[in-house]
């Protein structure tokens, strides 16, 4: 709270705790898991053996040093992860899809690296006109961008995609995934579980 507002401190603390709980529902010892666009992988409170994939080498190195990831791949394009084909049981993308211009490429890559019976876990902002996220996020971007002078916030922190339940469902269906579960967290985020079409974990 001393570095950011109380709201942002609560939001991120709550997000990491809920993410950790959500992903823990699907993880079992021995499963192979990767987080695409992981950043520092703060959600991994339990020390799962995550393979981290991100563009930011400094954050990846921090995450490895602090036990948030087991290994990592530094890449400049999330649609080319350099991970082996159909070897992962769980693929996580948390608050990443809203930043990507090439959604089809990213989802094609997830299909490639995920086992046929694997699970794709997603979170995205629940961002539609005048939703709680839309209002709070845009007010924050306006204040920090145009009052505090942050160029990053002037460009909406790189958010170029917007998601509702139906848009996420359609996007996944168009790219070979079946949305099995979706729910709203804190009125701000969508949490989702998807599987490859025609496959399910027994």
JSON list of C-alpha atoms in Angstrom, two decimals:
[
{"chain": "A", "resi": 1, "resn": "UNK", "atom": "CA", "xyz": [0.00, 0.00, 0.00]},
{"chain": "A", "resi": 2, "resn": "UNK", "atom": "CA", "xyz": [2.93, 2.41, 0.47]},
{"chain": "A", "resi": 3, "resn": "UNK", "atom": "CA", "xyz": [4.05, 1.94, -3.15]},
{"chain": "A", "resi": 4, "resn": "UNK", "atom": "CA", "xyz": [0.62, 1.65, -4.77]},
{"chain": "A", "resi": 5, "resn": "UNK", "atom": "CA", "xyz": [-2.91, 2.50, -3.67]},
{"chain": "A", "resi": 6, "resn": "UNK", "atom": "CA", "xyz": [-4.70, 0.39, -1.07]},
{"chain": "A", "resi": 7, "resn": "UNK", "atom": "CA", "xyz": [-7.11, -0.78, -3.77]},
{"chain": "A", "resi": 8, "resn": "UNK", "atom": "CA", "xyz": [-4.32, -1.94, -6.09]},
{"chain": "A", "resi": 9, "resn": "UNK", "atom": "CA", "xyz": [-2.54, -3.66, -3.19]},
{"chain": "A", "resi": 10, "resn": "UNK", "atom": "CA", "xyz": [-5.76, -5.50, -2.28]},
{"chain": "A", "resi": 11, "resn": "UNK", "atom": "CA", "xyz": [-6.48, -6.31, -5.93]},
{"chain": "A", "resi": 12, "resn": "UNK", "atom": "CA", "xyz": [-3.10, -7.90, -6.63]},
{"chain": "A", "resi": 13, "resn": "UNK", "atom": "CA", "xyz": [-2.90, -9.75, -3.30]},
{"chain": "A", "resi": 14, "resn": "UNK", "atom": "CA", "xyz": [-6.38, -11.15, -3.85]},
{"chain": "A", "resi": 15, "resn": "UNK", "atom": "CA", "xyz": [-5.58, -12.01, -7.47]},
{"chain": "A", "resi": 16, "resn": "UNK", "atom": "CA", "xyz": [-2.50, -14.03, -6.58]},
{"chain": "A", "resi": 17, "resn": "UNK", "atom": "CA", "xyz": [-4.27, -15.92, -3.80]},
{"chain": "A", "resi": 18, "resn": "UNK", "atom": "CA", "xyz": [-7.27, -16.78, -5.96]},
{"chain": "A", "resi": 19, "resn": "UNK", "atom": "CA", "xyz": [-5.04, -17.74, -8.89]},
{"chain": "A", "resi": 20, "resn": "UNK", "atom": "CA", "xyz": [-3.00, -20.06, -6.72]},
{"chain": "A", "resi": 21, "resn": "UNK", "atom": "CA", "xyz": [-6.16, -21.72, -5.42]},
{"chain": "A", "resi": 22, "resn": "UNK", "atom": "CA", "xyz": [-7.68, -22.00, -8.92]},
{"chain": "A", "resi": 23, "resn": "UNK", "atom": "CA", "xyz": [-4.61, -23.59, -10.50]},
{"chain": "A", "resi": 24, "resn": "UNK", "atom": "CA", "xyz": [-4.11, -25.88, -7.49]},
{"chain": "A", "resi": 25, "resn": "UNK", "atom": "CA", "xyz": [-7.50, -27.44, -8.26]},
{"chain": "A", "resi": 26, "resn": "UNK", "atom": "CA", "xyz": [-6.01, -28.93, -11.43]},
{"chain": "A", "resi": 27, "resn": "UNK", "atom": "CA", "xyz": [-2.41, -29.59, -10.47]},
{"chain": "A", "resi": 28, "resn": "UNK", "atom": "CA", "xyz": [-1.25, -32.95, -9.15]},
{"chain": "A", "resi": 29, "resn": "UNK", "atom": "CA", "xyz": [2.36, -33.99, -8.41]},
{"chain": "A", "resi": 30, "resn": "UNK", "atom": "CA", "xyz": [4.01, -35.27, -11.55]},
{"chain": "A", "resi": 31, "resn": "UNK", "atom": "CA", "xyz": [2.02, -33.12, -13.96]},
{"chain": "A", "resi": 32, "resn": "UNK", "atom": "CA", "xyz": [3.95, -30.83, -16.29]},
{"chain": "A", "resi": 33, "resn": "UNK", "atom": "CA", "xyz": [2.84, -27.20, -16.12]},
{"chain": "A", "resi": 34, "resn": "UNK", "atom": "CA", "xyz": [3.85, -24.05, -18.01]},
{"chain": "A", "resi": 35, "resn": "UNK", "atom": "CA", "xyz": [2.83, -20.43, -17.50]},
{"chain": "A", "resi": 36, "resn": "UNK", "atom": "CA", "xyz": [2.94, -18.41, -20.74]},
{"chain": "A", "resi": 37, "resn": "UNK", "atom": "CA", "xyz": [3.56, -14.71, -20.13]},
{"chain": "A", "resi": 38, "resn": "UNK", "atom": "CA", "xyz": [4.36, -15.56, -16.52]},
{"chain": "A", "resi": 39, "resn": "UNK", "atom": "CA", "xyz": [6.19, -12.38, -15.49]},
{"chain": "A", "resi": 40, "resn": "UNK", "atom": "CA", "xyz": [7.46, -13.10, -11.98]},
{"chain": "A", "resi": 41, "resn": "UNK", "atom": "CA", "xyz": [4.85, -15.88, -11.48]},
{"chain": "A", "resi": 42, "resn": "UNK", "atom": "CA", "xyz": [3.75, -14.44, -8.14]},
{"chain": "A", "resi": 43, "resn": "UNK", "atom": "CA", "xyz": [0.66, -16.66, -8.07]},
{"chain": "A", "resi": 44, "resn": "UNK", "atom": "CA", "xyz": [2.79, -19.80, -7.54]},
{"chain": "A", "resi": 45, "resn": "UNK", "atom": "CA", "xyz": [2.67, -19.59, -3.76]},
{"chain": "A", "resi": 46, "resn": "UNK", "atom": "CA", "xyz": [2.99, -23.37, -3.33]},
{"chain": "A", "resi": 47, "resn": "UNK", "atom": "CA", "xyz": [6.13, -23.79, -5.43]},
{"chain": "A", "resi": 48, "resn": "UNK", "atom": "CA", "xyz": [4.69, -25.93, -8.25]},
{"chain": "A", "resi": 49, "resn": "UNK", "atom": "CA", "xyz": [7.38, -26.97, -10.78]},
{"chain": "A", "resi": 50, "resn": "UNK", "atom": "CA", "xyz": [6.30, -24.37, -13.34]},
{"chain": "A", "resi": 51, "resn": "UNK", "atom": "CA", "xyz": [8.07, -23.75, -16.64]},
{"chain": "A", "resi": 52, "resn": "UNK", "atom": "CA", "xyz": [7.95, -19.98, -17.09]},
{"chain": "A", "resi": 53, "resn": "UNK", "atom": "CA", "xyz": [7.75, -18.38, -20.54]},
{"chain": "A", "resi": 54, "resn": "UNK", "atom": "CA", "xyz": [8.07, -14.61, -20.89]},
{"chain": "A", "resi": 55, "resn": "UNK", "atom": "CA", "xyz": [9.82, -11.85, -22.81]},
{"chain": "A", "resi": 56, "resn": "UNK", "atom": "CA", "xyz": [11.31, -10.32, -19.64]},
{"chain": "A", "resi": 57, "resn": "UNK", "atom": "CA", "xyz": [14.51, -12.16, -18.77]},
{"chain": "A", "resi": 58, "resn": "UNK", "atom": "CA", "xyz": [15.02, -10.12, -15.59]},
{"chain": "A", "resi": 59, "resn": "UNK", "atom": "CA", "xyz": [11.63, -11.16, -14.21]},
{"chain": "A", "resi": 60, "resn": "UNK", "atom": "CA", "xyz": [12.18, -14.80, -15.23]},
{"chain": "A", "resi": 61, "resn": "UNK", "atom": "CA", "xyz": [15.52, -14.83, -13.42]},
{"chain": "A", "resi": 62, "resn": "UNK", "atom": "CA", "xyz": [13.91, -13.32, -10.29]},
{"chain": "A", "resi": 63, "resn": "UNK", "atom": "CA", "xyz": [11.11, -15.91, -10.40]},
{"chain": "A", "resi": 64, "resn": "UNK", "atom": "CA", "xyz": [13.61, -18.76, -10.69]},
{"chain": "A", "resi": 65, "resn": "UNK", "atom": "CA", "xyz": [15.75, -17.42, -7.86]},
{"chain": "A", "resi": 66, "resn": "UNK", "atom": "CA", "xyz": [12.70, -17.13, -5.57]},
{"chain": "A", "resi": 67, "resn": "UNK", "atom": "CA", "xyz": [11.23, -20.55, -6.36]},
{"chain": "A", "resi": 68, "resn": "UNK", "atom": "CA", "xyz": [8.26, -19.33, -8.39]},
{"chain": "A", "resi": 69, "resn": "UNK", "atom": "CA", "xyz": [9.35, -21.28, -11.47]},
{"chain": "A", "resi": 70, "resn": "UNK", "atom": "CA", "xyz": [11.48, -24.39, -11.92]},
{"chain": "A", "resi": 71, "resn": "UNK", "atom": "CA", "xyz": [12.88, -23.45, -15.34]},
{"chain": "A", "resi": 72, "resn": "UNK", "atom": "CA", "xyz": [12.17, -20.88, -18.04]},
{"chain": "A", "resi": 73, "resn": "UNK", "atom": "CA", "xyz": [12.21, -19.92, -21.70]},
{"chain": "A", "resi": 74, "resn": "UNK", "atom": "CA", "xyz": [12.82, -16.28, -22.63]},
{"chain": "A", "resi": 75, "resn": "UNK", "atom": "CA", "xyz": [11.01, -15.61, -25.92]},
{"chain": "A", "resi": 76, "resn": "UNK", "atom": "CA", "xyz": [10.01, -12.51, -27.87]},
{"chain": "A", "resi": 77, "resn": "UNK", "atom": "CA", "xyz": [6.84, -14.09, -29.27]},
{"chain": "A", "resi": 78, "resn": "UNK", "atom": "CA", "xyz": [4.39, -16.12, -27.17]},
{"chain": "A", "resi": 79, "resn": "UNK", "atom": "CA", "xyz": [3.29, -17.98, -30.30]},
{"chain": "A", "resi": 80, "resn": "UNK", "atom": "CA", "xyz": [6.79, -19.50, -30.51]},
{"chain": "A", "resi": 81, "resn": "UNK", "atom": "CA", "xyz": [7.57, -20.84, -27.04]},
{"chain": "A", "resi": 82, "resn": "UNK", "atom": "CA", "xyz": [10.28, -23.35, -28.03]},
{"chain": "A", "resi": 83, "resn": "UNK", "atom": "CA", "xyz": [8.52, -25.93, -25.81]},
{"chain": "A", "resi": 84, "resn": "UNK", "atom": "CA", "xyz": [8.09, -29.54, -27.02]},
{"chain": "A", "resi": 85, "resn": "UNK", "atom": "CA", "xyz": [4.90, -30.67, -28.73]},
{"chain": "A", "resi": 86, "resn": "UNK", "atom": "CA", "xyz": [2.07, -32.27, -26.66]},
{"chain": "A", "resi": 87, "resn": "UNK", "atom": "CA", "xyz": [4.14, -32.61, -23.48]},
{"chain": "A", "resi": 88, "resn": "UNK", "atom": "CA", "xyz": [2.30, -30.32, -21.04]},
{"chain": "A", "resi": 89, "resn": "UNK", "atom": "CA", "xyz": [-0.58, -31.34, -18.78]},
{"chain": "A", "resi": 90, "resn": "UNK", "atom": "CA", "xyz": [-1.45, -27.77, -17.78]},
{"chain": "A", "resi": 91, "resn": "UNK", "atom": "CA", "xyz": [-0.93, -24.52, -19.66]},
{"chain": "A", "resi": 92, "resn": "UNK", "atom": "CA", "xyz": [-1.66, -21.28, -17.82]},
{"chain": "A", "resi": 93, "resn": "UNK", "atom": "CA", "xyz": [-2.19, -17.83, -19.34]},
{"chain": "A", "resi": 94, "resn": "UNK", "atom": "CA", "xyz": [-3.20, -15.30, -16.72]},
{"chain": "A", "resi": 95, "resn": "UNK", "atom": "CA", "xyz": [-4.01, -11.76, -17.85]},
{"chain": "A", "resi": 96, "resn": "UNK", "atom": "CA", "xyz": [-2.04, -12.21, -21.05]},
{"chain": "A", "resi": 97, "resn": "UNK", "atom": "CA", "xyz": [-4.56, -12.59, -23.88]},
{"chain": "A", "resi": 98, "resn": "UNK", "atom": "CA", "xyz": [-5.76, -8.99, -23.56]},
{"chain": "A", "resi": 99, "resn": "UNK", "atom": "CA", "xyz": [-2.25, -7.82, -24.54]},
{"chain": "A", "resi": 100, "resn": "UNK", "atom": "CA", "xyz": [-1.82, -9.95, -27.67]},
{"chain": "A", "resi": 101, "resn": "UNK", "atom": "CA", "xyz": [-2.37, -8.73, -31.25]},
{"chain": "A", "resi": 102, "resn": "UNK", "atom": "CA", "xyz": [-2.03, -12.31, -32.55]},
{"chain": "A", "resi": 103, "resn": "UNK", "atom": "CA", "xyz": [-4.54, -14.31, -30.53]},
{"chain": "A", "resi": 104, "resn": "UNK", "atom": "CA", "xyz": [-4.80, -17.05, -33.14]},
{"chain": "A", "resi": 105, "resn": "UNK", "atom": "CA", "xyz": [-1.04, -17.61, -33.10]},
{"chain": "A", "resi": 106, "resn": "UNK", "atom": "CA", "xyz": [-0.95, -17.81, -29.31]},
{"chain": "A", "resi": 107, "resn": "UNK", "atom": "CA", "xyz": [-3.85, -20.28, -29.12]},
{"chain": "A", "resi": 108, "resn": "UNK", "atom": "CA", "xyz": [-2.39, -22.39, -31.92]},
{"chain": "A", "resi": 109, "resn": "UNK", "atom": "CA", "xyz": [0.80, -22.63, -29.88]},
{"chain": "A", "resi": 110, "resn": "UNK", "atom": "CA", "xyz": [-1.14, -23.66, -26.77]},
{"chain": "A", "resi": 111, "resn": "UNK", "atom": "CA", "xyz": [-2.81, -26.45, -28.78]},
{"chain": "A", "resi": 112, "resn": "UNK", "atom": "CA", "xyz": [0.60, -27.59, -30.00]},
{"chain": "A", "resi": 113, "resn": "UNK", "atom": "CA", "xyz": [2.30, -27.83, -26.61]},
{"chain": "A", "resi": 114, "resn": "UNK", "atom": "CA", "xyz": [-0.70, -29.12, -24.61]},
{"chain": "A", "resi": 115, "resn": "UNK", "atom": "CA", "xyz": [-1.33, -32.85, -24.32]},
{"chain": "A", "resi": 116, "resn": "UNK", "atom": "CA", "xyz": [-4.52, -34.01, -25.97]},
{"chain": "A", "resi": 117, "resn": "UNK", "atom": "CA", "xyz": [-6.08, -34.57, -22.54]},
{"chain": "A", "resi": 118, "resn": "UNK", "atom": "CA", "xyz": [-4.46, -31.48, -21.02]},
{"chain": "A", "resi": 119, "resn": "UNK", "atom": "CA", "xyz": [-6.08, -28.45, -19.40]},
{"chain": "A", "resi": 120, "resn": "UNK", "atom": "CA", "xyz": [-5.79, -24.81, -20.50]},
{"chain": "A", "resi": 121, "resn": "UNK", "atom": "CA", "xyz": [-6.36, -22.35, -17.62]},
{"chain": "A", "resi": 122, "resn": "UNK", "atom": "CA", "xyz": [-7.04, -18.70, -18.46]},
{"chain": "A", "resi": 123, "resn": "UNK", "atom": "CA", "xyz": [-7.76, -15.45, -16.70]},
{"chain": "A", "resi": 124, "resn": "UNK", "atom": "CA", "xyz": [-8.63, -12.21, -18.48]},
{"chain": "A", "resi": 125, "resn": "UNK", "atom": "CA", "xyz": [-10.17, -8.89, -17.41]},
{"chain": "A", "resi": 126, "resn": "UNK", "atom": "CA", "xyz": [-13.98, -8.93, -17.51]},
{"chain": "A", "resi": 127, "resn": "UNK", "atom": "CA", "xyz": [-13.84, -5.82, -19.63]},
{"chain": "A", "resi": 128, "resn": "UNK", "atom": "CA", "xyz": [-17.02, -4.59, -21.29]},
{"chain": "A", "resi": 129, "resn": "UNK", "atom": "CA", "xyz": [-18.47, -1.08, -21.51]},
{"chain": "A", "resi": 130, "resn": "UNK", "atom": "CA", "xyz": [-19.20, 0.33, -18.05]},
{"chain": "A", "resi": 131, "resn": "UNK", "atom": "CA", "xyz": [-18.34, -2.91, -16.26]},
{"chain": "A", "resi": 132, "resn": "UNK", "atom": "CA", "xyz": [-16.58, -2.52, -12.87]},
{"chain": "A", "resi": 133, "resn": "UNK", "atom": "CA", "xyz": [-13.26, -3.37, -14.52]},
{"chain": "A", "resi": 134, "resn": "UNK", "atom": "CA", "xyz": [-13.84, -0.94, -17.40]},
{"chain": "A", "resi": 135, "resn": "UNK", "atom": "CA", "xyz": [-14.62, 1.95, -15.05]},
{"chain": "A", "resi": 136, "resn": "UNK", "atom": "CA", "xyz": [-11.85, 1.35, -12.49]},
{"chain": "A", "resi": 137, "resn": "UNK", "atom": "CA", "xyz": [-9.17, 0.46, -15.03]},
{"chain": "A", "resi": 138, "resn": "UNK", "atom": "CA", "xyz": [-9.83, 3.42, -17.32]},
{"chain": "A", "resi": 139, "resn": "UNK", "atom": "CA", "xyz": [-10.02, 5.89, -14.43]},
{"chain": "A", "resi": 140, "resn": "UNK", "atom": "CA", "xyz": [-6.67, 4.59, -13.18]},
{"chain": "A", "resi": 141, "resn": "UNK", "atom": "CA", "xyz": [-5.15, 4.85, -16.66]},
{"chain": "A", "resi": 142, "resn": "UNK", "atom": "CA", "xyz": [-6.45, 8.39, -17.10]},
{"chain": "A", "resi": 143, "resn": "UNK", "atom": "CA", "xyz": [-5.09, 9.50, -13.73]},
{"chain": "A", "resi": 144, "resn": "UNK", "atom": "CA", "xyz": [-1.72, 7.79, -13.96]},
{"chain": "A", "resi": 145, "resn": "UNK", "atom": "CA", "xyz": [-1.32, 8.49, -17.67]},
{"chain": "A", "resi": 146, "resn": "UNK", "atom": "CA", "xyz": [-2.40, 12.10, -17.96]},
{"chain": "A", "resi": 147, "resn": "UNK", "atom": "CA", "xyz": [-1.97, 13.43, -14.41]},
{"chain": "A", "resi": 148, "resn": "UNK", "atom": "CA", "xyz": [1.13, 11.46, -13.34]},
{"chain": "A", "resi": 149, "resn": "UNK", "atom": "CA", "xyz": [2.60, 11.32, -16.85]},
{"chain": "A", "resi": 150, "resn": "UNK", "atom": "CA", "xyz": [2.95, 7.54, -17.30]},
{"chain": "A", "resi": 151, "resn": "UNK", "atom": "CA", "xyz": [3.12, 6.76, -21.02]},
{"chain": "A", "resi": 152, "resn": "UNK", "atom": "CA", "xyz": [2.41, 3.08, -20.25]},
{"chain": "A", "resi": 153, "resn": "UNK", "atom": "CA", "xyz": [-0.94, 4.02, -18.70]},
{"chain": "A", "resi": 154, "resn": "UNK", "atom": "CA", "xyz": [-1.82, 6.41, -21.52]},
{"chain": "A", "resi": 155, "resn": "UNK", "atom": "CA", "xyz": [-1.92, 3.35, -23.76]},
{"chain": "A", "resi": 156, "resn": "UNK", "atom": "CA", "xyz": [-4.13, 1.38, -21.33]},
{"chain": "A", "resi": 157, "resn": "UNK", "atom": "CA", "xyz": [-1.18, -0.70, -20.09]},
{"chain": "A", "resi": 158, "resn": "UNK", "atom": "CA", "xyz": [-1.06, -2.48, -23.42]},
{"chain": "A", "resi": 159, "resn": "UNK", "atom": "CA", "xyz": [-4.66, -3.77, -23.26]},
{"chain": "A", "resi": 160, "resn": "UNK", "atom": "CA", "xyz": [-5.78, -4.16, -26.87]},
{"chain": "A", "resi": 161, "resn": "UNK", "atom": "CA", "xyz": [-8.36, -6.95, -26.49]},
{"chain": "A", "resi": 162, "resn": "UNK", "atom": "CA", "xyz": [-11.60, -6.99, -24.50]},
{"chain": "A", "resi": 163, "resn": "UNK", "atom": "CA", "xyz": [-13.36, -10.07, -23.13]},
{"chain": "A", "resi": 164, "resn": "UNK", "atom": "CA", "xyz": [-16.80, -11.09, -22.03]},
{"chain": "A", "resi": 165, "resn": "UNK", "atom": "CA", "xyz": [-17.90, -14.68, -21.39]},
{"chain": "A", "resi": 166, "resn": "UNK", "atom": "CA", "xyz": [-19.33, -14.98, -24.89]},
{"chain": "A", "resi": 167, "resn": "UNK", "atom": "CA", "xyz": [-16.32, -13.45, -26.62]},
{"chain": "A", "resi": 168, "resn": "UNK", "atom": "CA", "xyz": [-13.93, -15.76, -24.76]},
{"chain": "A", "resi": 169, "resn": "UNK", "atom": "CA", "xyz": [-16.10, -18.78, -25.56]},
{"chain": "A", "resi": 170, "resn": "UNK", "atom": "CA", "xyz": [-16.24, -17.88, -29.27]},
{"chain": "A", "resi": 171, "resn": "UNK", "atom": "CA", "xyz": [-12.50, -17.19, -29.47]},
{"chain": "A", "resi": 172, "resn": "UNK", "atom": "CA", "xyz": [-11.67, -20.54, -27.93]},
{"chain": "A", "resi": 173, "resn": "UNK", "atom": "CA", "xyz": [-14.18, -22.44, -30.09]},
{"chain": "A", "resi": 174, "resn": "UNK", "atom": "CA", "xyz": [-12.78, -20.85, -33.24]},
{"chain": "A", "resi": 175, "resn": "UNK", "atom": "CA", "xyz": [-9.33, -22.11, -32.26]},
{"chain": "A", "resi": 176, "resn": "UNK", "atom": "CA", "xyz": [-10.11, -25.70, -31.31]},
{"chain": "A", "resi": 177, "resn": "UNK", "atom": "CA", "xyz": [-10.95, -25.39, -27.61]},
{"chain": "A", "resi": 178, "resn": "UNK", "atom": "CA", "xyz": [-14.06, -26.22, -25.64]},
{"chain": "A", "resi": 179, "resn": "UNK", "atom": "CA", "xyz": [-14.76, -23.84, -22.75]},
{"chain": "A", "resi": 180, "resn": "UNK", "atom": "CA", "xyz": [-15.74, -26.15, -19.88]},
{"chain": "A", "resi": 181, "resn": "UNK", "atom": "CA", "xyz": [-15.92, -23.68, -16.99]},
{"chain": "A", "resi": 182, "resn": "UNK", "atom": "CA", "xyz": [-15.97, -19.89, -16.65]},
{"chain": "A", "resi": 183, "resn": "UNK", "atom": "CA", "xyz": [-16.71, -17.68, -13.66]},
{"chain": "A", "resi": 184, "resn": "UNK", "atom": "CA", "xyz": [-16.23, -14.09, -12.49]},
{"chain": "A", "resi": 185, "resn": "UNK", "atom": "CA", "xyz": [-13.83, -13.18, -9.65]},
{"chain": "A", "resi": 186, "resn": "UNK", "atom": "CA", "xyz": [-14.23, -9.94, -7.68]},
{"chain": "A", "resi": 187, "resn": "UNK", "atom": "CA", "xyz": [-16.52, -8.62, -10.47]},
{"chain": "A", "resi": 188, "resn": "UNK", "atom": "CA", "xyz": [-13.30, -7.84, -12.35]},
{"chain": "A", "resi": 189, "resn": "UNK", "atom": "CA", "xyz": [-11.80, -10.99, -13.90]},
{"chain": "A", "resi": 190, "resn": "UNK", "atom": "CA", "xyz": [-12.93, -14.04, -15.84]},
{"chain": "A", "resi": 191, "resn": "UNK", "atom": "CA", "xyz": [-11.43, -17.38, -14.79]},
{"chain": "A", "resi": 192, "resn": "UNK", "atom": "CA", "xyz": [-11.77, -20.19, -17.33]},
{"chain": "A", "resi": 193, "resn": "UNK", "atom": "CA", "xyz": [-10.93, -23.83, -17.95]},
{"chain": "A", "resi": 194, "resn": "UNK", "atom": "CA", "xyz": [-10.72, -25.07, -21.54]},
{"chain": "A", "resi": 195, "resn": "UNK", "atom": "CA", "xyz": [-9.84, -28.38, -23.20]},
{"chain": "A", "resi": 196, "resn": "UNK", "atom": "CA", "xyz": [-8.96, -29.35, -26.72]},
{"chain": "A", "resi": 197, "resn": "UNK", "atom": "CA", "xyz": [-12.12, -30.13, -28.70]},
{"chain": "A", "resi": 198, "resn": "UNK", "atom": "CA", "xyz": [-12.79, -33.86, -28.63]},
{"chain": "A", "resi": 199, "resn": "UNK", "atom": "CA", "xyz": [-10.58, -34.57, -25.64]},
{"chain": "A", "resi": 200, "resn": "UNK", "atom": "CA", "xyz": [-11.08, -34.70, -21.88]},
{"chain": "A", "resi": 201, "resn": "UNK", "atom": "CA", "xyz": [-9.06, -35.77, -18.87]},
{"chain": "A", "resi": 202, "resn": "UNK", "atom": "CA", "xyz": [-10.43, -38.93, -17.25]}
]
